XYZ file of C-alpha atoms in Angstrom:
397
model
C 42.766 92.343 81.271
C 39.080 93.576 81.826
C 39.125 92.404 85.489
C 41.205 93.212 88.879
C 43.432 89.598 89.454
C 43.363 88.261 92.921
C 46.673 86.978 93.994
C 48.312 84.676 95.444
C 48.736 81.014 97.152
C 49.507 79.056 100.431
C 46.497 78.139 101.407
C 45.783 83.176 97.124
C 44.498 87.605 93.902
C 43.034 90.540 92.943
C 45.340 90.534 90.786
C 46.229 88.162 88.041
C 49.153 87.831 89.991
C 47.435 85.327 92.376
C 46.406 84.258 95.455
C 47.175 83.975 99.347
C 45.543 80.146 98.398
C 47.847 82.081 99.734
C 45.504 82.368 102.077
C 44.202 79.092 101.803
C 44.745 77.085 105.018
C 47.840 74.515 103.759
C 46.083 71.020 102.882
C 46.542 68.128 104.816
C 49.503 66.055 103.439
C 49.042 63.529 101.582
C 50.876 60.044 102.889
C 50.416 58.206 99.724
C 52.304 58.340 96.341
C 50.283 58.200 93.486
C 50.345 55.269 91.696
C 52.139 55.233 88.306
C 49.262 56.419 86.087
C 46.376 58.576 87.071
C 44.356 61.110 85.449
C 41.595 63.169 85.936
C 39.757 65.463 83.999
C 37.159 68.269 85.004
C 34.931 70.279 82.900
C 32.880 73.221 84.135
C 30.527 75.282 81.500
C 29.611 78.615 82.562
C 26.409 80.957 81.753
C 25.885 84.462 84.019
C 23.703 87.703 82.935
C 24.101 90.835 85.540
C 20.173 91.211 86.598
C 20.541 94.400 88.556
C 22.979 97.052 88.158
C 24.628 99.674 85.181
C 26.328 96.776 83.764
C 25.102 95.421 80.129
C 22.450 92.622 80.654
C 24.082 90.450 78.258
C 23.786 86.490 78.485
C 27.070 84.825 78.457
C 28.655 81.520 78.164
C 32.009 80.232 78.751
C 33.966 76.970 79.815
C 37.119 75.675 81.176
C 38.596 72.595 80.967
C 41.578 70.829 83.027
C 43.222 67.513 83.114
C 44.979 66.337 86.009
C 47.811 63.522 85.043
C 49.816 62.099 88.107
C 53.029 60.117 86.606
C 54.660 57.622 90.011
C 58.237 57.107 89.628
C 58.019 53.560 89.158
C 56.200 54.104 85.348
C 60.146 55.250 84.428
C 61.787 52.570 86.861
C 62.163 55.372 89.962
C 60.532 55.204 93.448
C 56.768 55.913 93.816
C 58.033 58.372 96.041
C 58.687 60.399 92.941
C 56.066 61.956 90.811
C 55.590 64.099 87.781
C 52.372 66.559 87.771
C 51.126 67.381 84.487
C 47.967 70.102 84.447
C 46.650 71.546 80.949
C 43.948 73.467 80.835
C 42.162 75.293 78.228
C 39.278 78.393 78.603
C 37.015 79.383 76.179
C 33.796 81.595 75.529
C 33.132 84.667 77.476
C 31.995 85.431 81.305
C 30.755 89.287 83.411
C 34.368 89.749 84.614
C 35.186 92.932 85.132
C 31.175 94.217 84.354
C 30.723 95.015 87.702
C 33.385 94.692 90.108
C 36.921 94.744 89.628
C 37.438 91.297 90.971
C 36.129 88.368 88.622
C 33.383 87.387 89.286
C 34.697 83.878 87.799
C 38.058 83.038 88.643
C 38.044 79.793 86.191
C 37.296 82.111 83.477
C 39.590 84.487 84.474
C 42.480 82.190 84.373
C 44.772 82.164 82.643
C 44.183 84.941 80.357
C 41.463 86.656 78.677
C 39.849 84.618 75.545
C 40.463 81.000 74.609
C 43.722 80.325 76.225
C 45.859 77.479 77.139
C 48.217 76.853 79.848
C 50.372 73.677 80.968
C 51.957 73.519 84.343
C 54.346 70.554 84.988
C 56.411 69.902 88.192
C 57.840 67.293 90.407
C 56.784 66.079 93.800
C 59.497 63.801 96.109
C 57.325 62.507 99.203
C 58.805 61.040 102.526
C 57.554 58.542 104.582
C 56.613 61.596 107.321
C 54.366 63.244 104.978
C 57.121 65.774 104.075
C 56.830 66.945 100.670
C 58.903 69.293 98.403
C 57.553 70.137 94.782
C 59.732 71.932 92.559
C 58.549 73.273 88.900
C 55.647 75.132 87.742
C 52.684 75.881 90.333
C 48.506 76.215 89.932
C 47.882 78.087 92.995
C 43.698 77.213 92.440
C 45.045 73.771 92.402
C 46.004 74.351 95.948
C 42.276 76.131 96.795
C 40.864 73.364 95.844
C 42.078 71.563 98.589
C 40.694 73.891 101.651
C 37.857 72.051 103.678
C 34.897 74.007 104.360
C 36.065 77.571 102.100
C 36.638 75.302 99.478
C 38.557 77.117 96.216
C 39.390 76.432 92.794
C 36.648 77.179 90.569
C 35.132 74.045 89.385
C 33.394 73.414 92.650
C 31.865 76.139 95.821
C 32.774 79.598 95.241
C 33.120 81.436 91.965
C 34.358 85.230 92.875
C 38.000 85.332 92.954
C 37.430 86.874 95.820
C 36.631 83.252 97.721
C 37.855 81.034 95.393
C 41.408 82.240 94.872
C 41.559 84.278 98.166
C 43.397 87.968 96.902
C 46.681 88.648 98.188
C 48.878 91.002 95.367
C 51.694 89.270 96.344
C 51.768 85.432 95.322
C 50.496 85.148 91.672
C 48.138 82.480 90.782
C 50.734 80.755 88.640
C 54.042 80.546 89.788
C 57.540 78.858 89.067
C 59.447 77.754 92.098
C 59.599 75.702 94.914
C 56.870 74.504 97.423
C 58.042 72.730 101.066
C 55.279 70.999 103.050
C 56.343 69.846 106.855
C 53.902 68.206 108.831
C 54.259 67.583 112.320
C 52.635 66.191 115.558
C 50.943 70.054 116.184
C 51.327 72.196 113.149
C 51.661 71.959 109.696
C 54.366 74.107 108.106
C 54.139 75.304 104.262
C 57.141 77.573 102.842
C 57.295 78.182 99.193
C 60.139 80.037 97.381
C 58.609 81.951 93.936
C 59.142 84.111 91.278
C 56.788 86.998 91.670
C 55.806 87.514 88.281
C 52.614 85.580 86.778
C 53.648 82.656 85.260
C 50.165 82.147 83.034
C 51.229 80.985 79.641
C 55.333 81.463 80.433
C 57.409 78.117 80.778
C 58.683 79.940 83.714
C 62.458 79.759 82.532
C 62.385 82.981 80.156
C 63.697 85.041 82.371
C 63.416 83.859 86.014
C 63.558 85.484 89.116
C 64.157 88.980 86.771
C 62.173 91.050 89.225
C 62.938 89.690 92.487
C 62.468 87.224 94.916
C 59.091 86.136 96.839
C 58.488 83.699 99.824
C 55.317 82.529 101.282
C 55.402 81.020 104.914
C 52.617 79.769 106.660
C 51.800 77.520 109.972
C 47.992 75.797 110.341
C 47.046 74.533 113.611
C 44.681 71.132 113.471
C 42.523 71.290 116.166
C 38.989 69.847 117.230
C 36.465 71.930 119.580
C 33.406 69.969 120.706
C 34.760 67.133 118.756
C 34.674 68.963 115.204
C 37.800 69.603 113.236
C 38.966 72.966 112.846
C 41.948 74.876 110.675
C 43.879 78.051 111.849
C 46.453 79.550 109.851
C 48.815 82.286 110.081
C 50.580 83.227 106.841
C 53.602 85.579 105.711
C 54.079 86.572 102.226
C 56.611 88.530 101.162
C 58.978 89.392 97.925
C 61.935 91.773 97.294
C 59.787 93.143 93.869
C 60.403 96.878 93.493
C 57.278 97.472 91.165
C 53.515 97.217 91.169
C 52.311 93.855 89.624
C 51.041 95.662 86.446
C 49.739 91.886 84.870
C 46.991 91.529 87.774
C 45.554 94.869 87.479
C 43.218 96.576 84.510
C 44.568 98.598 82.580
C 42.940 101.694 83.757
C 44.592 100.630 87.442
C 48.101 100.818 86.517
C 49.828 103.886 87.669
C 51.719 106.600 85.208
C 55.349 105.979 84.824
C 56.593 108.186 87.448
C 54.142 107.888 89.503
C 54.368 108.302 93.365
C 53.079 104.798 93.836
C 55.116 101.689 92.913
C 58.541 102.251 93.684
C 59.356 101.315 96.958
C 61.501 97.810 97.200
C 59.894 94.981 99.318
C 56.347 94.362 100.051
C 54.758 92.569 103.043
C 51.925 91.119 104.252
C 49.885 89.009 106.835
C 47.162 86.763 106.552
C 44.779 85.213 109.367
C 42.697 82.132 108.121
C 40.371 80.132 109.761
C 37.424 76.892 108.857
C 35.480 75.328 111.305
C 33.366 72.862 111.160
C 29.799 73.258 113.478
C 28.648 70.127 112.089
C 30.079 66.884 110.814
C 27.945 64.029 109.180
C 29.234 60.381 110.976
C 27.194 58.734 108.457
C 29.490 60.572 104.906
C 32.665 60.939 106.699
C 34.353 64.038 104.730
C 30.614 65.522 104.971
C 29.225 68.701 107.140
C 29.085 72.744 107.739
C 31.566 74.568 108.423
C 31.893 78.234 109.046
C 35.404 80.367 107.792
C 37.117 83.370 107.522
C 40.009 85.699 107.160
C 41.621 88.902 107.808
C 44.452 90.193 105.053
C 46.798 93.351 105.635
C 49.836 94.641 103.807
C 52.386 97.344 103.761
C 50.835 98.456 101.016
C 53.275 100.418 98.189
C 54.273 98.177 95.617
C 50.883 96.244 96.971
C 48.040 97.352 95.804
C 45.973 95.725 98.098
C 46.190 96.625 102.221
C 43.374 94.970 103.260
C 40.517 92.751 102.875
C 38.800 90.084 104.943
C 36.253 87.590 104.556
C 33.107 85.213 106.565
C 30.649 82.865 105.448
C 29.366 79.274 105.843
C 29.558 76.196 103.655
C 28.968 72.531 103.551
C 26.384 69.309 102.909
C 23.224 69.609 104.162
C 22.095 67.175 106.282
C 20.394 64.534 104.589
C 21.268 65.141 100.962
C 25.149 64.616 101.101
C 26.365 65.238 97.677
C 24.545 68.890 97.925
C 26.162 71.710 98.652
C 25.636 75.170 99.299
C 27.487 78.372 100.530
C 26.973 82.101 101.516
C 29.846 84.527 102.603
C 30.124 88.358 102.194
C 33.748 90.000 101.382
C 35.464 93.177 101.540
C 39.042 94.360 100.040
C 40.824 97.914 100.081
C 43.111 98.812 97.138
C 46.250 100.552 99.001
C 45.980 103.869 99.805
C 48.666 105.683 97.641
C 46.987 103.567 94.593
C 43.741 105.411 95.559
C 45.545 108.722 95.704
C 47.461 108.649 92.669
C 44.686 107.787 90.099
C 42.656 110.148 91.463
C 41.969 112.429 88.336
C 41.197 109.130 86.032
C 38.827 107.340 88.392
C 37.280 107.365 91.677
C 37.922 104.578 93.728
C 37.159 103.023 97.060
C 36.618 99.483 98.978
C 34.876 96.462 97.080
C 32.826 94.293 99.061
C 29.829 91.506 98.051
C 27.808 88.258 98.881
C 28.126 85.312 97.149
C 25.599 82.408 97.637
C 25.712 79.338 95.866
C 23.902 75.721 95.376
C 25.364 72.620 94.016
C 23.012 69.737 93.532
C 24.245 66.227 92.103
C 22.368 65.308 88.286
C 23.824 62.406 87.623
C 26.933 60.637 88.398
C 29.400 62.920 86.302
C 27.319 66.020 86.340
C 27.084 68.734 89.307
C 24.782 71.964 88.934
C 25.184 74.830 90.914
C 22.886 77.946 90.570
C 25.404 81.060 91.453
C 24.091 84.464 92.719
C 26.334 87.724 93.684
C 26.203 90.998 94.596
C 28.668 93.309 94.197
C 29.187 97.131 95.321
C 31.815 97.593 92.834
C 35.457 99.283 93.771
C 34.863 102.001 91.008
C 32.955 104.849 92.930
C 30.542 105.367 89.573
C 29.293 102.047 89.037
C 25.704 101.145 90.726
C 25.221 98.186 93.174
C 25.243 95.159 90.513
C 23.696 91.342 90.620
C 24.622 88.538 88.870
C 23.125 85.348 88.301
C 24.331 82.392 86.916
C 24.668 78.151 86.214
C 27.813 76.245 86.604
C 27.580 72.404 85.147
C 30.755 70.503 86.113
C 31.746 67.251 84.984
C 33.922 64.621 86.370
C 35.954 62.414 84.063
């Protein structure tokens, strides 16, 4: 892979291997079953060009497409209570990955693989009347971004550096097999999901599960309201018994020697504070305002690659023009230390940190056009400062 994954999920990757949406603030429950047949279908076509920088000024274009089919119980004489979730998606054409920074620059054309891929994920939801849930199968962690309220995640909508829109975390990958819990209460909402820590991008999931350990994300969000404006505060564990470095979310050139000092130890850790707020909320568009968010990451680094990173910005509807909306938040991460160290004599490394700034504006019932600017002071010590700019077109079937 040309580009550093981001990874993980609860509320996610650097690294191919996912996300802390694993850092992504659980969503609200749903109290509803799906009915017995729906589908949706989303379509986002991409174009970017680096404008400033070392990187090749190349014009690109790529695309990624994903259907969303929700199966109730009752279509195969069951309980509503009972659903199948059915997600294909399919990427094509090309994108600046990996041209400046090390993490994409476009998660949705960084999942799930390089070139024109395809990936199904399938899994089974059993709601209770509390708003308890318990999914079992095969997991999209961005499907979980998507979900956040003012970050926002995902891909097709907000954010496009991995960075924001599949929050990094080198321990949860982006796709996972397993089990996710979801316990909602009077105060807190509790999230626990039980995973294999290897990606799961174009795997079934049952080849060989659970082969390299065991991983377990935990997290608890606190609903609040200040000044009469919802607010989101999460705390989040991740952890997994994996005794190696996940080698399928880094580059190539990242990956230590066999041997090597780094990657060995068994376990890995890590912590994740998460917070949106809204500062305004539109009574007119319920759903509709500005919100401001953040987070702070660390791990215990070795097998992690990451050990820190953190995150602000603001994002919402402007007032007025509803269906608009715009973002702007600046990031930093810091590979782990003993990474650093031990590829010193193949390439210089050191923190990676960029602004993103983005502006989606409605053309059309199914169509929404965002114009996408970033720049990026790339991980790799050699590279200059680099800028891209870009269009997203997403459409809504």
């Amino acid at each position: 892979m040309s580009a550093l994954p981001a990874g993980a999920q609860d509320a996610a990757a650097i690294t191919a291997d996912a996300p802390e949406a694993a850092a992504l603030p659980p969503a609200k429950p749903e109290q509803k079953a799906p009915g017995p047949i729906k589908t949706r279908v989303l379509w986002s076509q991409f174009t970017d060009i680096v404008v400033s920088g070392d990187a090749d000024d190349t014009l690109r274009y790529g695309g990624k497409i994903d259907a969303y089919v929700d199966i109730g119980g009752s279509t195969v004489g069951l309980d509503d209570s009972i659903s199948l979730h059915v997600h294909p998606e399919f990427k094509y054409g090309e994108s600046s990955n990996g041209e400046v920074g090390l993490i994409p620059a476009n998660t949705l054309l960084f999942y799930p693989d390089e070139g024109d891929v395809f990936d199904l994920d399938i899994n089974i939801t059993k709601r209770w009347k509390s708003g308890t849930s318990l999914t079992v199968g095969k997991l999209n962690i961005l499907d979980l971004a998507a979900r956040i309220p003012v970050q926002g995640g995902g891909g097709h909508e907000g954010f496009q550096n991995l960075a924001l829109a599949l929050p990094p975390s080198a321990i949860v990958p982006g796709s996972i097999t397993g089990a996710m819990l979801n316990v909602p209460t009077d105060k807190l909402i509790y999230r626990v999901l039980v995973f294999d820590p290897e990606l799961q991008s174009r795997r079934s999931g049952l080849e060989d599960p659970f082969s390299k350990g065991v991983g377990v994300l935990a997290s608890a969000t606190l609903p609040v309201k200040i000044g009469g404006k919802r607010g989101y505060y999460a705390l989040k564990i991740a952890g997994s018994t994996r005794s190696e470095v996940a080698a399928d979310a880094l580059p190539a050139a990242l990956i230590p020697a066999p041997g090597s000092s780094f990657g060995n130890r068994k376990g890995e850790i890590s912590a994740i504070l998460a917070f949106d707020q809204y500062i305004f909320e539109d009574s007119q568009n319920p759903g509709k305002g500005i919100g401001i968010f953040g987070q702070i990451y660390m791990s215990n680094g070795d097998p992690t690659f990451l050990d820190a990173s953190g995150f602000i910005g603001i994002s919402g509807n402007p007032k007025g023009r509803p269906t608009d909306r715009f973002g702007l938040t600046y990031f930093r991460y810091s590979l782990a230390d003993g990474l650093v160290d031990v590829l010193n004599n193949r390439v210089a490394l050191e923190d990676e940190e960029g602004v993103e700034a983005f502006y989606t504006v409605q053309v059309g019932k199914p169509f929404r056009l965002t114009a996408n600017l970033q720049v990026v002071d790339s991980a790799v010590s050699v590279r200059d400062v680099g800028v891209t700019a870009g269009l997203r077109l997403t459409t809504a079937f």
